[in-house]
């Protein structure tokens, strides 16, 4: 497929942000804090809005509200739901994302999920991670900073010029895609995840990506290299190998799962640091604080605040009866602000005692890319601190703000440096 196939007047990122509630919900956390203490697991009324993937109302989803719609708000409720994949199924994703992603590990339950996760995980080994950091991620980050660092005005928008584009380029390079295909890959992949409001466009993008990847997979099956597609084409577990369709479903998932999230989480962390300059100074002076700064950014403003499950049998969470077939919105954002676990949870504080947050979920579907995400964020932040001395918010620009109902990030991060 040629890059010219793509309609240039259409900006999928604008579309995606509009649909995902960017700019609509500025700060949902005070609302969560009101509900959580009384309703750690809340049965939602027939006409109550639910914060769930696909939009803040679930009317467009094939859900039978009469069976039961619940939101897990507390840390304990969220953890209980996520860790028990037998009681809380991921199959509901098949009706939403599955239509365009294909049958990916996101919507699989055990034992199928375990087998396929074992197969795709082979491409994300510790050794691969070390090589990617050394040979790929640093270069990609530096190329983006090179494009603006020598600007006489010493002024840039770190979202548009760094955090938004770099994770997409990282994924494209991990897959070994030719550079020239990058704009096409990016657009098609974002069109796929905009399925909630542009289904026809998403379906044709999904087919286009299948055609594009099939040709690459066929080539890598014959001439394997060391990229992710080659590893997936060769992966074998208990006598099973991945078919082209299975590899494609995983590849279609990688961009929304890996680039949307990393762009948003690294932007949110930078926002937390830029608006708390004493913490930024502390990190600049002592880089051993980097891991705890990254975890605090993920706790404080996780890029994706709600995921979903379906109760596979009658069960109980925090003393609340949940009948089989109920839809459960799993509010990761609220869990990460549970006052029973963190003091002053609304504050960004890289010095707080370390506790396991739930930004990467928990249990069998816990994020497959969490080591990659942490490494990408560490490399990006390190290069930003090293190459942009005296980094601070641009005093002449509108102050940045994080917004979004489900996916959260600042729309821009205007900065200056010395
Ligand atoms: C800070 C960045 C990231 C965050 C906050 C994040 C968050 C999550 C969450 C919450 C889930 C669970 C979804 C569910 O079960 O409903 C998940 C799953 C997943 N993530 Fe990430 N993710 C991030 C980065 C990445 C990256 C870089 C990759 C690239 C490899 C990735 C690949 C995946 C995959 C493949 C799954 C599905 C795992 C499964 O179903 O077993 N993620 N992620």
mmCIF file of C-alpha atoms in Angstrom, residues 24-413:
data_model
loop_
_atom_site.group_PDB
_atom_site.id
_atom_site.type_symbol
_atom_site.label_atom_id
_atom_site.label_comp_id
_atom_site.label_asym_id
_atom_site.label_seq_id
_atom_site.Cartn_x
_atom_site.Cartn_y
_atom_site.Cartn_z
ATOM 1 C CA UNK A 24 -14.217 17.692 27.844
ATOM 2 C CA UNK A 25 -13.261 16.385 31.265
ATOM 3 C CA UNK A 26 -10.534 18.410 32.923
ATOM 4 C CA UNK A 27 -10.319 16.681 36.279
ATOM 5 C CA UNK A 28 -12.472 13.672 37.131
ATOM 6 C CA UNK A 29 -10.613 12.930 40.378
ATOM 7 C CA UNK A 30 -12.727 15.058 42.772
ATOM 8 C CA UNK A 31 -15.785 13.136 41.541
ATOM 9 C CA UNK A 32 -14.064 9.783 42.141
ATOM 10 C CA UNK A 33 -13.063 10.934 45.640
ATOM 11 C CA UNK A 34 -16.704 11.720 46.447
ATOM 12 C CA UNK A 35 -17.976 8.297 45.355
ATOM 13 C CA UNK A 36 -15.112 5.974 46.421
ATOM 14 C CA UNK A 37 -15.360 5.982 50.257
ATOM 15 C CA UNK A 38 -19.052 5.039 50.223
ATOM 16 C CA UNK A 39 -19.073 2.900 47.101
ATOM 17 C CA UNK A 40 -15.764 1.073 46.597
ATOM 18 C CA UNK A 41 -17.755 -1.183 44.228
ATOM 19 C CA UNK A 42 -20.750 0.733 42.932
ATOM 20 C CA UNK A 43 -23.849 -0.606 41.216
ATOM 21 C CA UNK A 44 -24.735 2.084 38.674
ATOM 22 C CA UNK A 45 -28.339 3.162 38.188
ATOM 23 C CA UNK A 46 -30.068 2.692 34.817
ATOM 24 C CA UNK A 47 -29.347 6.226 33.647
ATOM 25 C CA UNK A 48 -25.993 6.912 35.328
ATOM 26 C CA UNK A 49 -23.007 7.681 33.089
ATOM 27 C CA UNK A 50 -20.172 5.181 33.408
ATOM 28 C CA UNK A 51 -16.484 5.953 32.855
ATOM 29 C CA UNK A 52 -15.522 3.060 30.605
ATOM 30 C CA UNK A 53 -13.473 2.420 27.458
ATOM 31 C CA UNK A 54 -15.352 3.559 24.384
ATOM 32 C CA UNK A 55 -16.597 6.793 25.945
ATOM 33 C CA UNK A 56 -18.091 8.072 29.141
ATOM 34 C CA UNK A 57 -21.474 6.662 28.246
ATOM 35 C CA UNK A 58 -21.871 2.988 27.508
ATOM 36 C CA UNK A 59 -25.135 3.267 25.600
ATOM 37 C CA UNK A 60 -23.363 2.568 22.317
ATOM 38 C CA UNK A 61 -21.949 -0.723 23.630
ATOM 39 C CA UNK A 62 -23.751 -4.054 23.370
ATOM 40 C CA UNK A 63 -24.378 -4.185 27.122
ATOM 41 C CA UNK A 64 -27.571 -5.357 28.816
ATOM 42 C CA UNK A 65 -27.919 -2.763 31.596
ATOM 43 C CA UNK A 66 -30.697 -4.728 33.254
ATOM 44 C CA UNK A 67 -28.223 -7.490 34.276
ATOM 45 C CA UNK A 68 -25.973 -5.067 36.147
ATOM 46 C CA UNK A 69 -23.461 -2.295 35.511
ATOM 47 C CA UNK A 70 -20.803 -1.716 38.168
ATOM 48 C CA UNK A 71 -17.788 0.512 38.672
ATOM 49 C CA UNK A 72 -14.826 -0.651 40.778
ATOM 50 C CA UNK A 73 -13.569 2.541 42.454
ATOM 51 C CA UNK A 74 -11.320 1.483 45.347
ATOM 52 C CA UNK A 75 -7.808 0.060 45.135
ATOM 53 C CA UNK A 76 -8.949 -3.248 46.663
ATOM 54 C CA UNK A 77 -11.975 -3.589 44.370
ATOM 55 C CA UNK A 78 -9.933 -2.838 41.228
ATOM 56 C CA UNK A 79 -7.184 -5.241 42.245
ATOM 57 C CA UNK A 80 -9.653 -8.015 43.091
ATOM 58 C CA UNK A 81 -11.381 -7.716 39.706
ATOM 59 C CA UNK A 82 -8.161 -7.586 37.697
ATOM 60 C CA UNK A 83 -6.373 -10.408 39.436
ATOM 61 C CA UNK A 84 -9.195 -12.941 38.950
ATOM 62 C CA UNK A 85 -9.415 -13.513 35.205
ATOM 63 C CA UNK A 86 -11.675 -16.542 35.649
ATOM 64 C CA UNK A 87 -14.429 -14.602 37.393
ATOM 65 C CA UNK A 88 -13.894 -11.392 35.429
ATOM 66 C CA UNK A 89 -13.639 -12.101 31.702
ATOM 67 C CA UNK A 90 -11.999 -9.876 29.074
ATOM 68 C CA UNK A 91 -14.261 -11.216 26.291
ATOM 69 C CA UNK A 92 -16.347 -8.009 26.249
ATOM 70 C CA UNK A 93 -13.551 -6.319 24.287
ATOM 71 C CA UNK A 94 -14.445 -8.570 21.322
ATOM 72 C CA UNK A 95 -17.654 -6.549 20.811
ATOM 73 C CA UNK A 96 -15.812 -3.238 20.874
ATOM 74 C CA UNK A 97 -12.138 -3.252 19.840
ATOM 75 C CA UNK A 98 -12.254 -6.816 18.480
ATOM 76 C CA UNK A 99 -14.279 -5.676 15.475
ATOM 77 C CA UNK A 100 -11.277 -3.831 14.106
ATOM 78 C CA UNK A 101 -8.241 -5.177 15.970
ATOM 79 C CA UNK A 102 -9.149 -8.825 15.303
ATOM 80 C CA UNK A 103 -8.897 -11.530 17.965
ATOM 81 C CA UNK A 104 -6.036 -10.149 20.103
ATOM 82 C CA UNK A 105 -4.728 -11.185 23.543
ATOM 83 C CA UNK A 106 -6.621 -8.235 25.048
ATOM 84 C CA UNK A 107 -9.958 -10.083 24.623
ATOM 85 C CA UNK A 108 -8.759 -13.638 25.402
ATOM 86 C CA UNK A 109 -9.468 -15.552 28.614
ATOM 87 C CA UNK A 110 -7.447 -18.449 30.056
ATOM 88 C CA UNK A 111 -6.170 -20.899 28.942
ATOM 89 C CA UNK A 112 -6.079 -19.369 25.435
ATOM 90 C CA UNK A 113 -4.678 -16.091 26.748
ATOM 91 C CA UNK A 114 -1.783 -17.772 28.550
ATOM 92 C CA UNK A 115 -0.648 -19.600 25.404
ATOM 93 C CA UNK A 116 -0.789 -16.549 23.128
ATOM 94 C CA UNK A 117 0.764 -14.236 25.672
ATOM 95 C CA UNK A 118 3.615 -16.743 26.013
ATOM 96 C CA UNK A 119 4.099 -16.608 22.249
ATOM 97 C CA UNK A 120 4.082 -12.825 21.800
ATOM 98 C CA UNK A 121 6.118 -12.236 24.950
ATOM 99 C CA UNK A 122 9.067 -13.917 23.236
ATOM 100 C CA UNK A 123 9.536 -10.705 21.262
ATOM 101 C CA UNK A 124 9.838 -8.591 24.450
ATOM 102 C CA UNK A 125 12.707 -10.299 26.289
ATOM 103 C CA UNK A 126 15.030 -8.532 28.725
ATOM 104 C CA UNK A 127 17.854 -8.903 26.209
ATOM 105 C CA UNK A 128 15.760 -7.304 23.463
ATOM 106 C CA UNK A 129 14.955 -4.431 25.830
ATOM 107 C CA UNK A 130 18.668 -3.744 26.477
ATOM 108 C CA UNK A 131 19.458 -3.782 22.772
ATOM 109 C CA UNK A 132 16.501 -1.519 21.959
ATOM 110 C CA UNK A 133 17.556 1.015 24.595
ATOM 111 C CA UNK A 134 21.146 1.124 23.309
ATOM 112 C CA UNK A 135 20.528 0.926 19.589
ATOM 113 C CA UNK A 136 17.114 2.395 18.986
ATOM 114 C CA UNK A 137 15.181 4.348 21.614
ATOM 115 C CA UNK A 138 17.946 6.834 22.462
ATOM 116 C CA UNK A 139 18.504 7.582 18.769
ATOM 117 C CA UNK A 140 14.798 8.112 18.152
ATOM 118 C CA UNK A 141 14.484 10.476 21.129
ATOM 119 C CA UNK A 142 17.637 12.373 20.114
ATOM 120 C CA UNK A 143 16.453 12.771 16.512
ATOM 121 C CA UNK A 144 13.291 14.451 17.793
ATOM 122 C CA UNK A 145 15.194 16.760 20.153
ATOM 123 C CA UNK A 146 17.738 17.561 17.386
ATOM 124 C CA UNK A 147 14.889 19.026 15.355
ATOM 125 C CA UNK A 148 14.277 21.865 17.836
ATOM 126 C CA UNK A 149 17.206 22.143 20.268
ATOM 127 C CA UNK A 150 19.167 24.710 18.226
ATOM 128 C CA UNK A 151 16.214 26.982 17.633
ATOM 129 C CA UNK A 152 17.377 30.536 18.570
ATOM 130 C CA UNK A 153 14.169 31.191 20.533
ATOM 131 C CA UNK A 154 14.848 28.106 22.725
ATOM 132 C CA UNK A 155 11.143 27.347 22.753
ATOM 133 C CA UNK A 156 9.206 24.180 21.862
ATOM 134 C CA UNK A 157 6.018 22.235 22.466
ATOM 135 C CA UNK A 158 7.240 19.007 24.063
ATOM 136 C CA UNK A 159 3.995 17.156 23.266
ATOM 137 C CA UNK A 160 3.762 17.886 19.538
ATOM 138 C CA UNK A 161 7.532 17.752 19.000
ATOM 139 C CA UNK A 162 8.594 14.892 21.251
ATOM 140 C CA UNK A 163 6.249 12.857 23.454
ATOM 141 C CA UNK A 164 3.515 12.403 20.836
ATOM 142 C CA UNK A 165 5.638 11.309 17.870
ATOM 143 C CA UNK A 166 8.538 9.394 19.419
ATOM 144 C CA UNK A 167 6.710 6.264 20.752
ATOM 145 C CA UNK A 168 5.145 5.696 17.315
ATOM 146 C CA UNK A 169 8.554 5.825 15.665
ATOM 147 C CA UNK A 170 9.919 3.429 18.310
ATOM 148 C CA UNK A 171 7.181 0.877 17.581
ATOM 149 C CA UNK A 172 7.608 1.199 13.803
ATOM 150 C CA UNK A 173 11.365 0.599 14.170
ATOM 151 C CA UNK A 174 10.830 -2.340 16.557
ATOM 152 C CA UNK A 175 8.659 -3.884 13.862
ATOM 153 C CA UNK A 176 11.367 -3.194 11.272
ATOM 154 C CA UNK A 177 9.039 -1.133 9.034
ATOM 155 C CA UNK A 178 10.666 0.941 6.288
ATOM 156 C CA UNK A 179 10.946 4.605 7.275
ATOM 157 C CA UNK A 180 8.915 5.741 4.285
ATOM 158 C CA UNK A 181 5.910 3.737 5.530
ATOM 159 C CA UNK A 182 5.772 5.485 8.896
ATOM 160 C CA UNK A 183 3.162 8.191 8.109
ATOM 161 C CA UNK A 184 0.869 5.573 6.559
ATOM 162 C CA UNK A 185 1.318 3.175 9.486
ATOM 163 C CA UNK A 186 0.625 5.934 11.996
ATOM 164 C CA UNK A 187 -2.512 7.183 10.308
ATOM 165 C CA UNK A 188 -3.952 3.762 9.629
ATOM 166 C CA UNK A 189 -3.283 2.613 13.174
ATOM 167 C CA UNK A 190 -4.968 5.662 14.710
ATOM 168 C CA UNK A 191 -7.914 5.246 12.332
ATOM 169 C CA UNK A 192 -8.275 1.671 13.602
ATOM 170 C CA UNK A 193 -8.599 2.821 17.211
ATOM 171 C CA UNK A 194 -11.102 5.510 16.287
ATOM 172 C CA UNK A 195 -13.618 2.729 15.560
ATOM 173 C CA UNK A 196 -16.090 4.003 18.169
ATOM 174 C CA UNK A 197 -17.113 6.937 15.965
ATOM 175 C CA UNK A 198 -15.753 6.154 12.485
ATOM 176 C CA UNK A 199 -16.451 2.431 12.098
ATOM 177 C CA UNK A 200 -16.289 2.278 8.308
ATOM 178 C CA UNK A 201 -13.004 4.130 8.133
ATOM 179 C CA UNK A 202 -11.635 1.925 10.952
ATOM 180 C CA UNK A 203 -12.661 -1.270 9.158
ATOM 181 C CA UNK A 204 -11.015 -0.248 5.931
ATOM 182 C CA UNK A 205 -7.854 0.807 7.825
ATOM 183 C CA UNK A 206 -7.870 -2.563 9.603
ATOM 184 C CA UNK A 207 -8.029 -4.391 6.240
ATOM 185 C CA UNK A 208 -5.339 -2.122 4.787
ATOM 186 C CA UNK A 209 -3.027 -2.916 7.711
ATOM 187 C CA UNK A 210 -3.709 -6.634 7.266
ATOM 188 C CA UNK A 211 -2.699 -6.450 3.591
ATOM 189 C CA UNK A 212 0.356 -4.389 4.441
ATOM 190 C CA UNK A 213 1.538 -6.632 7.304
ATOM 191 C CA UNK A 214 0.767 -9.907 5.472
ATOM 192 C CA UNK A 215 3.328 -9.098 2.807
ATOM 193 C CA UNK A 216 5.942 -8.240 5.455
ATOM 194 C CA UNK A 217 5.189 -11.374 7.506
ATOM 195 C CA UNK A 218 5.543 -13.573 4.403
ATOM 196 C CA UNK A 219 8.920 -12.012 3.696
ATOM 197 C CA UNK A 220 10.146 -12.357 7.321
ATOM 198 C CA UNK A 221 9.041 -15.994 7.454
ATOM 199 C CA UNK A 222 11.528 -16.663 4.649
ATOM 200 C CA UNK A 223 14.227 -14.126 5.604
ATOM 201 C CA UNK A 224 14.018 -13.599 9.375
ATOM 202 C CA UNK A 225 15.823 -10.662 10.928
ATOM 203 C CA UNK A 226 15.923 -9.574 14.594
ATOM 204 C CA UNK A 227 12.827 -7.342 14.561
ATOM 205 C CA UNK A 228 9.556 -8.050 16.413
ATOM 206 C CA UNK A 229 7.685 -9.292 13.310
ATOM 207 C CA UNK A 230 10.450 -11.849 12.614
ATOM 208 C CA UNK A 231 10.382 -13.069 16.233
ATOM 209 C CA UNK A 232 6.578 -13.401 16.106
ATOM 210 C CA UNK A 233 6.780 -15.257 12.783
ATOM 211 C CA UNK A 234 9.225 -17.776 14.293
ATOM 212 C CA UNK A 235 7.755 -17.988 17.850
ATOM 213 C CA UNK A 236 6.710 -21.450 18.992
ATOM 214 C CA UNK A 237 5.162 -22.729 22.236
ATOM 215 C CA UNK A 238 3.788 -26.184 22.990
ATOM 216 C CA UNK A 239 3.860 -26.941 19.266
ATOM 217 C CA UNK A 240 1.774 -23.846 18.399
ATOM 218 C CA UNK A 241 2.864 -21.099 15.999
ATOM 219 C CA UNK A 242 1.126 -17.838 15.261
ATOM 220 C CA UNK A 243 -0.883 -17.520 12.026
ATOM 221 C CA UNK A 244 -0.687 -14.365 9.883
ATOM 222 C CA UNK A 245 -4.090 -13.240 11.203
ATOM 223 C CA UNK A 246 -2.952 -13.698 14.826
ATOM 224 C CA UNK A 247 0.261 -11.765 14.223
ATOM 225 C CA UNK A 248 -1.736 -8.992 12.532
ATOM 226 C CA UNK A 249 -4.192 -8.731 15.426
ATOM 227 C CA UNK A 250 -1.279 -8.309 17.804
ATOM 228 C CA UNK A 251 0.409 -5.732 15.555
ATOM 229 C CA UNK A 252 -2.833 -3.737 15.249
ATOM 230 C CA UNK A 253 -3.039 -3.706 19.065
ATOM 231 C CA UNK A 254 0.538 -2.492 19.527
ATOM 232 C CA UNK A 255 0.018 1.087 18.477
ATOM 233 C CA UNK A 256 -2.981 1.893 20.696
ATOM 234 C CA UNK A 257 -1.527 -0.185 23.528
ATOM 235 C CA UNK A 258 2.051 0.983 23.212
ATOM 236 C CA UNK A 259 2.183 4.423 21.635
ATOM 237 C CA UNK A 260 -1.012 6.179 22.805
ATOM 238 C CA UNK A 261 -0.239 5.224 26.395
ATOM 239 C CA UNK A 262 3.479 6.030 26.415
ATOM 240 C CA UNK A 263 2.914 9.400 24.727
ATOM 241 C CA UNK A 264 0.324 10.303 27.357
ATOM 242 C CA UNK A 265 2.212 8.965 30.386
ATOM 243 C CA UNK A 266 5.474 10.699 29.475
ATOM 244 C CA UNK A 267 3.563 13.956 28.847
ATOM 245 C CA UNK A 268 1.779 13.663 32.205
ATOM 246 C CA UNK A 269 5.063 13.031 34.020
ATOM 247 C CA UNK A 270 6.690 16.057 32.359
ATOM 248 C CA UNK A 271 3.620 18.112 33.289
ATOM 249 C CA UNK A 272 3.904 16.978 36.938
ATOM 250 C CA UNK A 273 7.575 17.964 37.022
ATOM 251 C CA UNK A 274 7.143 21.287 35.194
ATOM 252 C CA UNK A 275 4.385 22.344 37.571
ATOM 253 C CA UNK A 276 6.418 21.256 40.627
ATOM 254 C CA UNK A 277 9.782 22.909 39.863
ATOM 255 C CA UNK A 278 11.408 21.921 43.165
ATOM 256 C CA UNK A 279 10.858 18.255 42.256
ATOM 257 C CA UNK A 280 12.180 18.870 38.752
ATOM 258 C CA UNK A 281 15.313 20.443 40.274
ATOM 259 C CA UNK A 282 15.738 17.493 42.652
ATOM 260 C CA UNK A 283 15.518 15.024 39.763
ATOM 261 C CA UNK A 284 17.866 17.067 37.618
ATOM 262 C CA UNK A 285 20.439 16.974 40.417
ATOM 263 C CA UNK A 286 19.949 13.318 41.389
ATOM 264 C CA UNK A 287 19.105 10.943 38.568
ATOM 265 C CA UNK A 288 18.727 7.995 40.955
ATOM 266 C CA UNK A 289 15.273 9.510 41.638
ATOM 267 C CA UNK A 290 14.246 8.674 38.045
ATOM 268 C CA UNK A 291 12.462 5.333 38.723
ATOM 269 C CA UNK A 292 10.362 6.756 41.551
ATOM 270 C CA UNK A 293 9.516 9.857 39.504
ATOM 271 C CA UNK A 294 8.304 7.626 36.646
ATOM 272 C CA UNK A 295 6.154 5.499 38.989
ATOM 273 C CA UNK A 296 4.675 8.577 40.654
ATOM 274 C CA UNK A 297 3.731 10.028 37.253
ATOM 275 C CA UNK A 298 1.955 6.766 36.401
ATOM 276 C CA UNK A 299 0.165 6.687 39.749
ATOM 277 C CA UNK A 300 -0.866 10.325 39.749
ATOM 278 C CA UNK A 301 -2.096 10.614 36.144
ATOM 279 C CA UNK A 302 -2.309 7.207 34.464
ATOM 280 C CA UNK A 303 -2.732 7.694 30.693
ATOM 281 C CA UNK A 304 -5.695 5.316 30.555
ATOM 282 C CA UNK A 305 -8.007 5.584 33.539
ATOM 283 C CA UNK A 306 -10.638 2.939 32.824
ATOM 284 C CA UNK A 307 -10.660 -0.588 31.448
ATOM 285 C CA UNK A 308 -13.467 -3.157 31.486
ATOM 286 C CA UNK A 309 -14.415 -6.699 32.422
ATOM 287 C CA UNK A 310 -17.570 -8.875 32.380
ATOM 288 C CA UNK A 311 -18.547 -11.066 35.352
ATOM 289 C CA UNK A 312 -18.412 -14.676 34.121
ATOM 290 C CA UNK A 313 -20.294 -15.954 37.213
ATOM 291 C CA UNK A 314 -22.118 -14.641 40.278
ATOM 292 C CA UNK A 315 -19.613 -13.113 42.662
ATOM 293 C CA UNK A 316 -19.065 -10.502 45.356
ATOM 294 C CA UNK A 317 -16.681 -7.528 45.500
ATOM 295 C CA UNK A 318 -16.296 -5.402 48.660
ATOM 296 C CA UNK A 319 -19.531 -6.890 49.992
ATOM 297 C CA UNK A 320 -21.496 -6.020 46.828
ATOM 298 C CA UNK A 321 -23.223 -8.832 44.916
ATOM 299 C CA UNK A 322 -22.250 -8.871 41.221
ATOM 300 C CA UNK A 323 -24.454 -11.169 39.100
ATOM 301 C CA UNK A 324 -23.059 -13.187 36.178
ATOM 302 C CA UNK A 325 -23.108 -11.174 32.950
ATOM 303 C CA UNK A 326 -22.614 -7.796 34.651
ATOM 304 C CA UNK A 327 -20.489 -5.149 32.977
ATOM 305 C CA UNK A 328 -17.688 -3.897 35.236
ATOM 306 C CA UNK A 329 -15.922 -0.590 34.569
ATOM 307 C CA UNK A 330 -12.528 -0.901 36.249
ATOM 308 C CA UNK A 331 -11.503 2.577 37.350
ATOM 309 C CA UNK A 332 -7.705 2.444 37.529
ATOM 310 C CA UNK A 333 -7.502 6.222 37.971
ATOM 311 C CA UNK A 334 -9.677 6.133 41.050
ATOM 312 C CA UNK A 335 -7.769 3.159 42.498
ATOM 313 C CA UNK A 336 -4.511 5.087 42.079
ATOM 314 C CA UNK A 337 -5.975 7.922 44.174
ATOM 315 C CA UNK A 338 -7.382 5.748 46.965
ATOM 316 C CA UNK A 339 -6.791 7.643 50.233
ATOM 317 C CA UNK A 340 -6.556 4.303 52.075
ATOM 318 C CA UNK A 341 -3.342 3.577 50.180
ATOM 319 C CA UNK A 342 -1.792 7.014 49.545
ATOM 320 C CA UNK A 343 -1.687 10.136 51.689
ATOM 321 C CA UNK A 344 -2.787 13.294 49.869
ATOM 322 C CA UNK A 345 -3.328 11.259 46.686
ATOM 323 C CA UNK A 346 -4.182 14.318 44.564
ATOM 324 C CA UNK A 347 -0.641 15.656 44.974
ATOM 325 C CA UNK A 348 2.211 14.785 42.628
ATOM 326 C CA UNK A 349 5.069 13.802 44.949
ATOM 327 C CA UNK A 350 8.048 11.830 43.700
ATOM 328 C CA UNK A 351 9.224 11.422 47.311
ATOM 329 C CA UNK A 352 6.211 9.468 48.577
ATOM 330 C CA UNK A 353 6.847 5.922 49.886
ATOM 331 C CA UNK A 354 6.746 3.404 47.021
ATOM 332 C CA UNK A 355 3.475 1.434 46.714
ATOM 333 C CA UNK A 356 2.326 -0.633 43.751
ATOM 334 C CA UNK A 357 0.048 1.503 41.540
ATOM 335 C CA UNK A 358 -2.384 -0.034 39.050
ATOM 336 C CA UNK A 359 -1.650 2.037 35.911
ATOM 337 C CA UNK A 360 -0.412 -1.104 34.130
ATOM 338 C CA UNK A 361 -3.427 -3.098 35.469
ATOM 339 C CA UNK A 362 -2.836 -6.289 37.456
ATOM 340 C CA UNK A 363 -3.226 -10.053 37.076
ATOM 341 C CA UNK A 364 -3.119 -12.058 33.834
ATOM 342 C CA UNK A 365 -3.559 -9.055 31.481
ATOM 343 C CA UNK A 366 -1.081 -6.793 33.285
ATOM 344 C CA UNK A 367 0.606 -4.695 30.613
ATOM 345 C CA UNK A 368 2.917 -6.710 28.387
ATOM 346 C CA UNK A 369 4.914 -3.604 27.499
ATOM 347 C CA UNK A 370 5.541 -2.174 30.959
ATOM 348 C CA UNK A 371 9.325 -2.596 30.836
ATOM 349 C CA UNK A 372 9.426 -1.009 27.401
ATOM 350 C CA UNK A 373 7.202 1.876 28.554
ATOM 351 C CA UNK A 374 9.379 2.552 31.595
ATOM 352 C CA UNK A 375 12.566 2.384 29.545
ATOM 353 C CA UNK A 376 11.199 4.744 26.844
ATOM 354 C CA UNK A 377 10.098 7.236 29.507
ATOM 355 C CA UNK A 378 13.453 7.052 31.309
ATOM 356 C CA UNK A 379 15.401 7.624 28.079
ATOM 357 C CA UNK A 380 13.156 10.515 26.973
ATOM 358 C CA UNK A 381 13.279 12.262 30.343
ATOM 359 C CA UNK A 382 17.040 11.787 30.677
ATOM 360 C CA UNK A 383 17.687 13.294 27.245
ATOM 361 C CA UNK A 384 15.292 16.177 27.942
ATOM 362 C CA UNK A 385 17.055 17.007 31.222
ATOM 363 C CA UNK A 386 20.539 16.650 29.701
ATOM 364 C CA UNK A 387 19.875 18.568 26.518
ATOM 365 C CA UNK A 388 17.464 21.304 27.646
ATOM 366 C CA UNK A 389 19.123 22.974 30.657
ATOM 367 C CA UNK A 390 16.914 25.146 32.826
ATOM 368 C CA UNK A 391 13.762 23.601 31.289
ATOM 369 C CA UNK A 392 10.582 25.386 32.479
ATOM 370 C CA UNK A 393 7.064 26.224 31.275
ATOM 371 C CA UNK A 394 6.952 28.910 28.590
ATOM 372 C CA UNK A 395 5.807 32.031 30.512
ATOM 373 C CA UNK A 396 4.312 33.506 27.336
ATOM 374 C CA UNK A 397 2.122 30.502 26.473
ATOM 375 C CA UNK A 398 -1.262 29.430 27.835
ATOM 376 C CA UNK A 399 -0.587 27.231 30.878
ATOM 377 C CA UNK A 400 -0.862 23.531 30.009
ATOM 378 C CA UNK A 401 -3.564 21.350 31.579
ATOM 379 C CA UNK A 402 -4.248 17.615 31.588
ATOM 380 C CA UNK A 403 -7.659 16.653 30.247
ATOM 381 C CA UNK A 404 -9.612 13.657 28.973
ATOM 382 C CA UNK A 405 -12.357 11.351 30.209
ATOM 383 C CA UNK A 406 -10.649 7.999 29.502
ATOM 384 C CA UNK A 407 -7.304 8.772 27.888
ATOM 385 C CA UNK A 408 -5.646 11.674 29.674
ATOM 386 C CA UNK A 409 -2.807 14.001 28.691
ATOM 387 C CA UNK A 410 -2.043 17.689 28.199
ATOM 388 C CA UNK A 411 -2.820 18.867 24.653
ATOM 389 C CA UNK A 412 0.525 20.666 24.622
ATOM 390 C CA UNK A 413 3.558 21.385 26.834
#
